[in-house]
mmCIF file of C-alpha atoms and ligand atoms in Angstrom:
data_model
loop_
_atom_site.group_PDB
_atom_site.id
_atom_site.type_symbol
_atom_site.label_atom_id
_atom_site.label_comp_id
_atom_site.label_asym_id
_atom_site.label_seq_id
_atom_site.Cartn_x
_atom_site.Cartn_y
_atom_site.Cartn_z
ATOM 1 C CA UNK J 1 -35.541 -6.899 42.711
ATOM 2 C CA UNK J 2 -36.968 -8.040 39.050
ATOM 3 C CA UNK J 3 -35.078 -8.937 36.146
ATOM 4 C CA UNK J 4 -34.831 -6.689 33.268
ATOM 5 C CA UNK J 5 -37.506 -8.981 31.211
ATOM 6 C CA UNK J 6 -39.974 -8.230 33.245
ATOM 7 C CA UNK J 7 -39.554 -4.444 33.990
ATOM 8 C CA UNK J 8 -39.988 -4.372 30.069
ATOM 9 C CA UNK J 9 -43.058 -6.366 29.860
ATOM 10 C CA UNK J 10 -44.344 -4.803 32.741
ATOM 11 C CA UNK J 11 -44.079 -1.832 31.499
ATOM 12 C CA UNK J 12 -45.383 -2.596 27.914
ATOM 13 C CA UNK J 13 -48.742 -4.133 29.527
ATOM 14 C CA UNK J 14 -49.588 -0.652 31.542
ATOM 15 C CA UNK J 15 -48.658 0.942 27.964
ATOM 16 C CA UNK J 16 -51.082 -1.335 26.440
ATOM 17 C CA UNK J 17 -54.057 -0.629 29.548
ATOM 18 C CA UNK J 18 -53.476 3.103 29.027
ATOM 19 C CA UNK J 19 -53.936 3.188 25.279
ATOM 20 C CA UNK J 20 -56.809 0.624 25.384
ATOM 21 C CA UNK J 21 -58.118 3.320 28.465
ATOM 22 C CA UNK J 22 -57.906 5.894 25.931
ATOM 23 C CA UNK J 23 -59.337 4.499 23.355
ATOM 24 C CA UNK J 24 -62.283 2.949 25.102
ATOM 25 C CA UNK J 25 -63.215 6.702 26.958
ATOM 26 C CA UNK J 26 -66.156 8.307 25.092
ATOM 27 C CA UNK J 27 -65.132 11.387 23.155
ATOM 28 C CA UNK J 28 -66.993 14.297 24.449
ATOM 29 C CA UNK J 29 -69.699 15.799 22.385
ATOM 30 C CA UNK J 30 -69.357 18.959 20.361
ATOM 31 C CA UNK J 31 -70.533 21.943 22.527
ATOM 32 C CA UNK J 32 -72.568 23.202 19.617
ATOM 33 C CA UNK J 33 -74.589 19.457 19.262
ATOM 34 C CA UNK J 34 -75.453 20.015 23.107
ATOM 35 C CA UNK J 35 -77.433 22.679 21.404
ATOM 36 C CA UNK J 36 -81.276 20.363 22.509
ATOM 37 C CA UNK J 37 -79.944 19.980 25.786
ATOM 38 C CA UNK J 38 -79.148 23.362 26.039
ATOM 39 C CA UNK J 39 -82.556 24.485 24.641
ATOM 40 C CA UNK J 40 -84.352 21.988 26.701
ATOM 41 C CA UNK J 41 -83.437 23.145 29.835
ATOM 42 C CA UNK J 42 -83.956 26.821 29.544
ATOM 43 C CA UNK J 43 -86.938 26.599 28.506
ATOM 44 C CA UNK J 44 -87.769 23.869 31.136
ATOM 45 C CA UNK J 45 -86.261 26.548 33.806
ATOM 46 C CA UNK J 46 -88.196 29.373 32.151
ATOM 47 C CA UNK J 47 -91.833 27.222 32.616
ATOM 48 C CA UNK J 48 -91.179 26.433 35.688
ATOM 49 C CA UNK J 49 -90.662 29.814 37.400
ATOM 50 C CA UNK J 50 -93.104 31.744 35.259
ATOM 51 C CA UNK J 51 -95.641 31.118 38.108
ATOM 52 C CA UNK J 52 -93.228 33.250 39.981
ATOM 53 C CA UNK J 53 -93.180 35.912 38.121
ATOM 54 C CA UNK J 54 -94.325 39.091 40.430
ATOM 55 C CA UNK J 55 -95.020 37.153 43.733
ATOM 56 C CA UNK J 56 -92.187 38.404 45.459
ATOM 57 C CA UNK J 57 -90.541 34.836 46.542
ATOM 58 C CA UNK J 58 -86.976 35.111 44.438
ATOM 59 C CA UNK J 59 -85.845 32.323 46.493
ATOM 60 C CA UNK J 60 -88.805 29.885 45.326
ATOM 61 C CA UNK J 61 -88.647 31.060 41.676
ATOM 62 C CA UNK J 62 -84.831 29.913 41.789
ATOM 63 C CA UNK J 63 -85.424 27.059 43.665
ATOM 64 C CA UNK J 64 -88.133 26.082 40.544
ATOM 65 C CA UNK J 65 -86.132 27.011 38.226
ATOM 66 C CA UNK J 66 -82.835 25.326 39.356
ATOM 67 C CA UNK J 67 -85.020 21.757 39.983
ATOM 68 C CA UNK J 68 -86.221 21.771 36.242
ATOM 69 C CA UNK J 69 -82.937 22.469 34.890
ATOM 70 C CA UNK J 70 -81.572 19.616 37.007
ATOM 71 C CA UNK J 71 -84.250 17.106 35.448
ATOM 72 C CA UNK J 72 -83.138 18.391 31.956
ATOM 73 C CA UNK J 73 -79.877 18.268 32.472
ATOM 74 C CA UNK J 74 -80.308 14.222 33.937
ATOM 75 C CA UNK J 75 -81.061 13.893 30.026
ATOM 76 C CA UNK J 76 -78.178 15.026 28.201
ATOM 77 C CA UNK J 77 -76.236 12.750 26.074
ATOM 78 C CA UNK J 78 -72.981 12.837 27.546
ATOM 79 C CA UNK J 79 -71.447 13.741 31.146
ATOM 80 C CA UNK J 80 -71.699 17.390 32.511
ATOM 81 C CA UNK J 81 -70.119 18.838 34.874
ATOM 82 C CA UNK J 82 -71.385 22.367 36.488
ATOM 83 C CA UNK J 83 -67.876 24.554 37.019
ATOM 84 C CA UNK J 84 -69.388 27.326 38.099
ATOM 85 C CA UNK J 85 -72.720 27.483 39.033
ATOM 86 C CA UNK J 86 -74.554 30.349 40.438
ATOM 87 C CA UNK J 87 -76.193 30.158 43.835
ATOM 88 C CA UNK J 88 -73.709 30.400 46.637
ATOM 89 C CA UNK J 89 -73.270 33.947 47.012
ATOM 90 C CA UNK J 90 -76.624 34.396 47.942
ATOM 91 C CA UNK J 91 -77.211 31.219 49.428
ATOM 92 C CA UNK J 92 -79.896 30.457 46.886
ATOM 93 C CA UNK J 93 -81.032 26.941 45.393
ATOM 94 C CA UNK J 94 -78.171 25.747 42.899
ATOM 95 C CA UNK J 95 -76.910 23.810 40.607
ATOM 96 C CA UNK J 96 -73.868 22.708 42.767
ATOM 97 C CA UNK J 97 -70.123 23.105 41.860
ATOM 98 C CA UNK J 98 -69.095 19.699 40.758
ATOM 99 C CA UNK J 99 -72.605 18.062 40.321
ATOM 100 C CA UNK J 100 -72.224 15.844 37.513
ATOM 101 C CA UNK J 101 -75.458 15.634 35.185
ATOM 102 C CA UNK J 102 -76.349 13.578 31.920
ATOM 103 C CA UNK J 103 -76.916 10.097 30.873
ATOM 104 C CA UNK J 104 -73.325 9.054 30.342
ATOM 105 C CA UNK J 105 -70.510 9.274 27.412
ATOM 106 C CA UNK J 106 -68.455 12.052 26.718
ATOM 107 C CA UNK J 107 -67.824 14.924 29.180
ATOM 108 C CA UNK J 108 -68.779 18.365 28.995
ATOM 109 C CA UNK J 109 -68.007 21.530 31.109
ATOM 110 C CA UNK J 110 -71.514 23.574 32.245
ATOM 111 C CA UNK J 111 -71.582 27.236 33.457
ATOM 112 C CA UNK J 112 -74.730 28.151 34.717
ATOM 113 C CA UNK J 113 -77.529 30.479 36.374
ATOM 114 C CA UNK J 114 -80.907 28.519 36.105
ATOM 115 C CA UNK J 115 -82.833 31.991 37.003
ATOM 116 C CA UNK J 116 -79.871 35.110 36.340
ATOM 117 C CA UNK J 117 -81.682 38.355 37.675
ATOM 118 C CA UNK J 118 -84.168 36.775 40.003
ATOM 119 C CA UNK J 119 -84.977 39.856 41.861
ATOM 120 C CA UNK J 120 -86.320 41.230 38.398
ATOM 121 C CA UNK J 121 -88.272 37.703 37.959
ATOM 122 C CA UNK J 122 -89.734 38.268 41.775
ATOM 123 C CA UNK J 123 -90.370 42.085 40.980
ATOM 124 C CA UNK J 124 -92.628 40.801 37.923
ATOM 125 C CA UNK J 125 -90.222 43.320 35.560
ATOM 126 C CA UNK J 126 -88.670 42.732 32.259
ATOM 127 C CA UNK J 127 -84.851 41.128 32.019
ATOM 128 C CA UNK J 128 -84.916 37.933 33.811
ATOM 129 C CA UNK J 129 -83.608 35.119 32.054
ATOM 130 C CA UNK J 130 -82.752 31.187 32.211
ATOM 131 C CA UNK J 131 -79.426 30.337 31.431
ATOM 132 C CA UNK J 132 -77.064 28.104 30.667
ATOM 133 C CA UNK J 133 -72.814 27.274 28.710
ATOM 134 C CA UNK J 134 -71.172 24.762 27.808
ATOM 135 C CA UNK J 135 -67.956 23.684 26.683
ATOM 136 C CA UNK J 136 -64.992 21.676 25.990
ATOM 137 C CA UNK J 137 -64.578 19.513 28.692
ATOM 138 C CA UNK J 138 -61.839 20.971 31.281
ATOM 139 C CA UNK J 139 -61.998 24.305 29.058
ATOM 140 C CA UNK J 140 -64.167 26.361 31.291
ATOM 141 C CA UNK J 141 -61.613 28.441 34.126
ATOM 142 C CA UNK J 142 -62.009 26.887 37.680
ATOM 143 C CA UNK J 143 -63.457 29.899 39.475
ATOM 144 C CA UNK J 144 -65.840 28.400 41.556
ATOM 145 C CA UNK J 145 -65.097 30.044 44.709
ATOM 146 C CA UNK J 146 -65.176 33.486 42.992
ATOM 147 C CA UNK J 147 -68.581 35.393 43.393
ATOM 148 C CA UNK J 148 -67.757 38.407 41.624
ATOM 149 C CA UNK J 149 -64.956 39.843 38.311
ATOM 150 C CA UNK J 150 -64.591 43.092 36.425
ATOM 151 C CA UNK J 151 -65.532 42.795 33.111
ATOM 152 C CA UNK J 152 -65.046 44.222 29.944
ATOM 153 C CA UNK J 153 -66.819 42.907 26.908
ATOM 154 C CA UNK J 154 -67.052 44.055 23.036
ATOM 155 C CA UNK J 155 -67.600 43.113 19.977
ATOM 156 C CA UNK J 156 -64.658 43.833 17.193
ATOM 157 C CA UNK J 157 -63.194 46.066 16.389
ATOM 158 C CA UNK J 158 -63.307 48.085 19.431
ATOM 159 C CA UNK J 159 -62.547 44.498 21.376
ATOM 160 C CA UNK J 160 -59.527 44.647 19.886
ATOM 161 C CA UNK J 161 -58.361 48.207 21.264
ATOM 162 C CA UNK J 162 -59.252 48.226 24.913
ATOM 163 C CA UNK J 163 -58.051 46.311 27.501
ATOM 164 C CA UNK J 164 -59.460 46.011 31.416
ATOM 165 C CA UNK J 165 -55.968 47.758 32.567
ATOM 166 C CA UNK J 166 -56.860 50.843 31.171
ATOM 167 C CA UNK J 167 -58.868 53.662 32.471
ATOM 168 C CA UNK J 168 -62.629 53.792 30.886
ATOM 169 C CA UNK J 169 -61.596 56.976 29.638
ATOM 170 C CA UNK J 170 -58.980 55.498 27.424
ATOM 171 C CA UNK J 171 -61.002 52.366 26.736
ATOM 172 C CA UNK J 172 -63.952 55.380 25.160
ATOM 173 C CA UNK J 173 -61.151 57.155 23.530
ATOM 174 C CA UNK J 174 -59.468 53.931 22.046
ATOM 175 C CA UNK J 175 -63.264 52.091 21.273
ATOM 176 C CA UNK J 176 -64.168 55.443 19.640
ATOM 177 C CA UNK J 177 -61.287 55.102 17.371
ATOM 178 C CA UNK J 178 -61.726 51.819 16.629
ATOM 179 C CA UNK J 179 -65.318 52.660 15.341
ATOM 180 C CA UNK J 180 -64.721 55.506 13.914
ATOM 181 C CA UNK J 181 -66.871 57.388 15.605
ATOM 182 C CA UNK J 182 -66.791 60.257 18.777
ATOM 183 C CA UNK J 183 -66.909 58.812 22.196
ATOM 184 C CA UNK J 184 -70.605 60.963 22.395
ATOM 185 C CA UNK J 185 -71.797 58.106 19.885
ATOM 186 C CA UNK J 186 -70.656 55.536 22.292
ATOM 187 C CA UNK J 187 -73.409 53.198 24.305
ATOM 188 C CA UNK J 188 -71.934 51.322 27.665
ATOM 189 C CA UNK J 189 -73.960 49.214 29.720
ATOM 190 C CA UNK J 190 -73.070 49.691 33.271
ATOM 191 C CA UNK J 191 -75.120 47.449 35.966
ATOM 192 C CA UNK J 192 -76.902 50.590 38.475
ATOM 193 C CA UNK J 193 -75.336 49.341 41.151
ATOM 194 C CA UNK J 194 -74.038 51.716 43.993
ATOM 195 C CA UNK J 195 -70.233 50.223 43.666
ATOM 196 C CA UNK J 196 -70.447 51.889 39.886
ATOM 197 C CA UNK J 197 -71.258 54.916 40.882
ATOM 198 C CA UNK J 198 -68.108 56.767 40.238
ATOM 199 C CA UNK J 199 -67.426 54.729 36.950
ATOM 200 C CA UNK J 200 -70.827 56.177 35.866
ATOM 201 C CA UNK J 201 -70.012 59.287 36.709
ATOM 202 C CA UNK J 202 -66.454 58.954 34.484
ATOM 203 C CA UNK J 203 -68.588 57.856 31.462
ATOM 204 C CA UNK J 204 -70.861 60.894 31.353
ATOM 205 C CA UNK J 205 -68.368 63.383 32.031
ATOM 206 C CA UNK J 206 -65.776 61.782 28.915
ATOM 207 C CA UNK J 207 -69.422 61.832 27.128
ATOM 208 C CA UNK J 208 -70.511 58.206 26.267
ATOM 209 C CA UNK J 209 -74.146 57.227 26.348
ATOM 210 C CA UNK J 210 -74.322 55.236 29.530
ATOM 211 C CA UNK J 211 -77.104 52.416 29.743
ATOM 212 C CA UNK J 212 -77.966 51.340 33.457
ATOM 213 C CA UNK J 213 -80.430 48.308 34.185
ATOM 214 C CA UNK J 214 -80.623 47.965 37.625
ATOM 215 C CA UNK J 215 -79.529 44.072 37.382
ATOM 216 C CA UNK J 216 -78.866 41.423 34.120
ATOM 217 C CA UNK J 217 -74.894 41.951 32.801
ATOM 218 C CA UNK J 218 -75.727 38.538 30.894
ATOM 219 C CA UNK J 219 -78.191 40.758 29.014
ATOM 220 C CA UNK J 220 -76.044 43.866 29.028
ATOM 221 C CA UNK J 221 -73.284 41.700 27.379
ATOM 222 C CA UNK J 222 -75.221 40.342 24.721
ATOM 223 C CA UNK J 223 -76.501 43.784 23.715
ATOM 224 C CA UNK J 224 -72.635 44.485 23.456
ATOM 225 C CA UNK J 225 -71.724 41.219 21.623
ATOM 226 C CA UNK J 226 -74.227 40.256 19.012
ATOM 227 C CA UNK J 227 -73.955 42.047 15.557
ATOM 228 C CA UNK J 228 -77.423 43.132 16.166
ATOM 229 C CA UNK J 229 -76.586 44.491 19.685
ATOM 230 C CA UNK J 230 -77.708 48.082 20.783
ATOM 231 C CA UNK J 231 -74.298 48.689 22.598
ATOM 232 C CA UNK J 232 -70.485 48.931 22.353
ATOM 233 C CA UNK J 233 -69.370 47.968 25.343
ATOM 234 C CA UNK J 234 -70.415 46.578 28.776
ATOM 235 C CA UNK J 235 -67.729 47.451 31.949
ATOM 236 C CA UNK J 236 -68.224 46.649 35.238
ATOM 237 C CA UNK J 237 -68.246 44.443 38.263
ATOM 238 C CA UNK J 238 -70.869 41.355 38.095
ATOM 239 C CA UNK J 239 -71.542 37.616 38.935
ATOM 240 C CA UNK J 240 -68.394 35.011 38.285
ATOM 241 C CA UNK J 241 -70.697 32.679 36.669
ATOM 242 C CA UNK J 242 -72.524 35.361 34.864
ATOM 243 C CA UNK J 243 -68.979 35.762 33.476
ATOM 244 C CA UNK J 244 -67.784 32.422 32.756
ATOM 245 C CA UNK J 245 -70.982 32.313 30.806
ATOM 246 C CA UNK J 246 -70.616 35.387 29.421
ATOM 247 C CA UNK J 247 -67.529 34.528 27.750
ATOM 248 C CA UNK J 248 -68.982 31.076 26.348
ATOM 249 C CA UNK J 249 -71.160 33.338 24.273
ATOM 250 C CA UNK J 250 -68.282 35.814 23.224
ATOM 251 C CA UNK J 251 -66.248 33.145 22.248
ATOM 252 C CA UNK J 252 -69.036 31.181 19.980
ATOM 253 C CA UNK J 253 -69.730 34.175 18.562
ATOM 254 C CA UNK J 254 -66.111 36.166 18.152
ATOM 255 C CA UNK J 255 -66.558 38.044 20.428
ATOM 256 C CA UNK J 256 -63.972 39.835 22.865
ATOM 257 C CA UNK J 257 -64.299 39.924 26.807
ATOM 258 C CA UNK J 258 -61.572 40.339 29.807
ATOM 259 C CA UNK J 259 -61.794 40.018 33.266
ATOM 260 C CA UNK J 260 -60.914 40.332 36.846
ATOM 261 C CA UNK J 261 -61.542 38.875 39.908
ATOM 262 C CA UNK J 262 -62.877 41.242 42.022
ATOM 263 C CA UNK J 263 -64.401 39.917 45.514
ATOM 264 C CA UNK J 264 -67.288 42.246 47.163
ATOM 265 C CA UNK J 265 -66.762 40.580 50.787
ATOM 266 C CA UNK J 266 -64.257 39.225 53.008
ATOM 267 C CA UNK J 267 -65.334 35.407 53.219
ATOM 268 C CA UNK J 268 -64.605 35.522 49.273
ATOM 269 C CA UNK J 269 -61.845 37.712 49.510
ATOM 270 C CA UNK J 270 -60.117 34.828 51.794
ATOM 271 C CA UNK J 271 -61.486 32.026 49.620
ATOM 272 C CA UNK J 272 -59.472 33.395 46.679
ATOM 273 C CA UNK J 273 -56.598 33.642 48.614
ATOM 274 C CA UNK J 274 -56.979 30.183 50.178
ATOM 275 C CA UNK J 275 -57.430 29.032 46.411
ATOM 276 C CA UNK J 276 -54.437 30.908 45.391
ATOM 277 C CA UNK J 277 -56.203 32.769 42.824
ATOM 278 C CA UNK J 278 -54.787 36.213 41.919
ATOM 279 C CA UNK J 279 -56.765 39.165 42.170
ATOM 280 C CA UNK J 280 -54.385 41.627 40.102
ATOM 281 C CA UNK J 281 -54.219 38.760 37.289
ATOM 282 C CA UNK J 282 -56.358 39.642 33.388
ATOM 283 C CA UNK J 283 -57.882 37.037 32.307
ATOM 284 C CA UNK J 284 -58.228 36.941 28.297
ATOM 285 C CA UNK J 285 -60.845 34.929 26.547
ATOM 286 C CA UNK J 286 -59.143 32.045 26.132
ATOM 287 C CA UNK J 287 -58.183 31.569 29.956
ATOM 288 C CA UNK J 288 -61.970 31.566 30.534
ATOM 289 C CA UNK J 289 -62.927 29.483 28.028
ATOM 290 C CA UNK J 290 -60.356 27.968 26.270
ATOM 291 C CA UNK J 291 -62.155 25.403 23.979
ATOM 292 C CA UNK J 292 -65.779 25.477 21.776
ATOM 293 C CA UNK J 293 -68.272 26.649 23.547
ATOM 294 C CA UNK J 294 -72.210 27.311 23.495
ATOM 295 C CA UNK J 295 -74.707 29.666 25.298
ATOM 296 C CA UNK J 296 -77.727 29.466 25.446
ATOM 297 C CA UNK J 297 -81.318 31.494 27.239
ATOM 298 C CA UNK J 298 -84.906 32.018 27.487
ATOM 299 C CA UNK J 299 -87.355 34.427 28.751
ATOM 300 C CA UNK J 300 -88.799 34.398 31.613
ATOM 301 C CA UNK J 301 -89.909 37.968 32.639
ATOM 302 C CA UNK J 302 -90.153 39.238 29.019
ATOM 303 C CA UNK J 303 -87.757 42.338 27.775
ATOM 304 C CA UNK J 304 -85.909 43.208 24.552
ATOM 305 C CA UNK J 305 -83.877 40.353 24.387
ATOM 306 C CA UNK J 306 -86.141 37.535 25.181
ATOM 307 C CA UNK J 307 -89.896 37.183 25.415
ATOM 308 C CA UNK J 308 -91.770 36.308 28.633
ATOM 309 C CA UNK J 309 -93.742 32.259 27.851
ATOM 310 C CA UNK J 310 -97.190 32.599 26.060
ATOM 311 C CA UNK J 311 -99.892 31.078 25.446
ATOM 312 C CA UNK J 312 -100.972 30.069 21.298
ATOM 313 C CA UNK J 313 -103.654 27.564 20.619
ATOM 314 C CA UNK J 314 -103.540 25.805 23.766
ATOM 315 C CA UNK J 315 -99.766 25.698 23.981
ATOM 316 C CA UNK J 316 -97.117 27.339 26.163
ATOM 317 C CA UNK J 317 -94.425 29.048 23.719
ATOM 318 C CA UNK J 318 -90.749 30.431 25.178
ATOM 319 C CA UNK J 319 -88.275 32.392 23.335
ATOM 320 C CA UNK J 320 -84.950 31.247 23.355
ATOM 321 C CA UNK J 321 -81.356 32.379 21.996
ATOM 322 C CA UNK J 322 -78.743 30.308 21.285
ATOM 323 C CA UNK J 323 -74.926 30.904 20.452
ATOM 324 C CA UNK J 324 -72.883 28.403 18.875
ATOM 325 C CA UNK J 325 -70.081 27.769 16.202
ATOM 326 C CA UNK J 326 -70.150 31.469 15.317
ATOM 327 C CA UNK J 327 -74.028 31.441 14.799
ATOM 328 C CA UNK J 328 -76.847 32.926 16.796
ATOM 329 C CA UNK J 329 -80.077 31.433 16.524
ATOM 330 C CA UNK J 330 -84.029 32.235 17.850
ATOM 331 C CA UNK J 331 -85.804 29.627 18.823
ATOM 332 C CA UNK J 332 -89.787 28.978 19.441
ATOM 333 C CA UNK J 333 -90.457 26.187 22.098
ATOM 334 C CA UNK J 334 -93.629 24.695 22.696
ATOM 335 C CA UNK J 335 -95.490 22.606 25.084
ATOM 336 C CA UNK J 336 -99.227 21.546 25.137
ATOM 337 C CA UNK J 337 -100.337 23.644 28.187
ATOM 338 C CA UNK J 338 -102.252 20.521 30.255
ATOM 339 C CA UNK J 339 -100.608 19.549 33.100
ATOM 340 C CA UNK J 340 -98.284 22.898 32.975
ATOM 341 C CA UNK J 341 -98.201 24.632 36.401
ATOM 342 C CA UNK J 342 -99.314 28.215 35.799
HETATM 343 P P1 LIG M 1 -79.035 37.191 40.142
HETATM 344 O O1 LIG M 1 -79.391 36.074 39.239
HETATM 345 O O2 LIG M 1 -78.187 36.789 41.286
HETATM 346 O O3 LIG M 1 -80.242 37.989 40.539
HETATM 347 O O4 LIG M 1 -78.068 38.127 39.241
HETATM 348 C C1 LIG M 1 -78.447 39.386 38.747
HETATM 349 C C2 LIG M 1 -77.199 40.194 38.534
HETATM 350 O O5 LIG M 1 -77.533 41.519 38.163
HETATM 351 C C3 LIG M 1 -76.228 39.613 37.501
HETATM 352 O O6 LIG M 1 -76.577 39.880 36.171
HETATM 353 C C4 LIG M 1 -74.946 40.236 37.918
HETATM 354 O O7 LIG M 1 -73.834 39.556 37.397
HETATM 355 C C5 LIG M 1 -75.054 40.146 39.422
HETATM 356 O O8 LIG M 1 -76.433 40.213 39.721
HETATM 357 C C6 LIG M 1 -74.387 41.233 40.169
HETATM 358 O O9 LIG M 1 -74.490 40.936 41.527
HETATM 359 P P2 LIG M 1 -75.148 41.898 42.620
HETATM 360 O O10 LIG M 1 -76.636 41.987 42.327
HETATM 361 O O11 LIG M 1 -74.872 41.232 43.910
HETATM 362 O O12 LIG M 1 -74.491 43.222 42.473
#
């Protein structure tokens, strides 16, 4: 139909769009200089549900806390997208799947759970936390539909001698090698939930130390993860976003984590399927997170990891963590306390 001239120059023009495409698309910012953004919405998140702290009404402590993450996040100096946001499994306020936040410029991936342990926040006791990841743009695993995994999370060198496939008496036997110590020297966190119940039961009788918060694996990991951490491992079966963001922190940090999907109900059980996601399949590290990443929480119930917001000379102060290019960092925020809802 055309000449050979003008398949060629055809050809070299959409060449010459693509490249100048290329060129002209903003290059997405460094996880790790997200690290403001990050900060500022935790702690916005944190402020915001502090005034429901103890009143019983988890869903409108997530619902403030989700809404002031959303107004920080409509500042960030790029283009994020949430991957996995938390929310849908309980039907709670969220962030949603797909919601694209941020000023404009480059794009970045976001994992997050404005309010993780929000029946802790409503219970006015110690371990809830706001939280957020990000990363590499198209680095975070697609797992939306996916409420719940197995996980298994270290820090070396017993990361490098267990593996999710194993039984957690061999995972104790192999992490006690590793460290050079008995498996009775051994500290797991294991969520107290009534589906761990047997594994619970396997970890006292092979002899480990087994530590049990009734809710919070974010926590639990990072007691397993940072050099500073109180535990060696964390096993068990938690929140798919509480996992994705999990393993933004173990990768910023070294760290070592694996994981299953593992769905709790039927409707998710079918979504997986319909999804064509693989339930017997072990994810490594780098399948769910493949690129830099950054994590990043404050307190908002108070506990050992994070304080609850004060009050100093008229200001309201959060504690914040935050995990990036193999560093972990505390951070003091403050705001002048007028016009703060209390
Ligand atoms: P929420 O933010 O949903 O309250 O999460 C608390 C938590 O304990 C997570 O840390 C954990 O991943 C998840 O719940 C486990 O889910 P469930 O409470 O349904 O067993």
């Amino acid at each position: 139909m055309f000449d050979e001239g003008f398949s060629r120059s055809f050809a070299r023009l959409m060449l010459t769009t693509a490249l100048k495409a290329e060129r002209s698309a903003p290059s997405p910012p460094a996880p790790a200089a997200l690290e403001p953004t990050a900060l500022a919405a935790t702690h916005a998140a944190a402020l915001a549900c502090r005034r429901w702290v103890g009143r019983g009404r988890a869903h409108d402590a997530d619902a403030a806390a989700t809404e002031a993450m959303r107004a920080a996040l409509a500042q960030a100096p790029g283009r994020g997208t949430v991957v996995v946001g938390e929310g849908a499994k309980d039907r709670a306020p969220m962030l949603y799947d797909n919601e694209v936040l941020g000023r404009g410029g480059g794009a970045f991936d976001i994992a997050v759970d404005p309010l993780e342990c929000t029946k802790l926040c409503a219970k006015g006791l110690p371990g809830a936390l706001a939280t957020i990841a990000f990363a590499q743009p198209g680095s975070m695993a697609r797992l939306a539909c996916s409420y719940y995994m197995d996980k298994i999370v270290a820090r070396a060198p017993a990361g490098d001698a267990i593996d999710l496939a194993l039984t957690p008496e061999e995972n104790l036997r192999r992490a006690a090698h590793a460290l050079d110590r008995p498996v009775a020297a051994l500290r797991v966190v294991v969520l107290d939930k009534p589906r761990h119940r047997a594994l619970i039961d396997r970890l006292h009788e092979a002899g480990a130390c087994v530590i049990s918060p009734p809710d919070g694996d974010v926590a639990g990991a990072l007691r397993a993860l940072l050099p500073d951490g109180d535990a060696d491992l964390l096993i068990g079966t938690g929140g798919t976003p509480e996992g994705v963001m999990t393993a933004c922190a173990a990768r910023a940090l070294g760290g070592w984590m694996q994981a299953r999907l593992a769905p709790q109900r039927e409707d998710e059980a079918a979504a997986l399927a319909r999804a064509g996601l693989d339930t017997e399949r072990i994810y490594e590290l780098d399948d769910l997170v493949g690129g830099e990443s950054l994590f990043a929480a404050t307190g908002v119930s108070g506990g050992a990891l994070l304080r609850a917001p004060w009050r100093r000379d008229g200001e309201l102060c959060t504690d914040s963590i935050v995990i990036a290019a193999g560093a972990v960092r505390r951070v003091v925020q403050a705001n002048p306390e007028e016009g703060l809802s209390r």
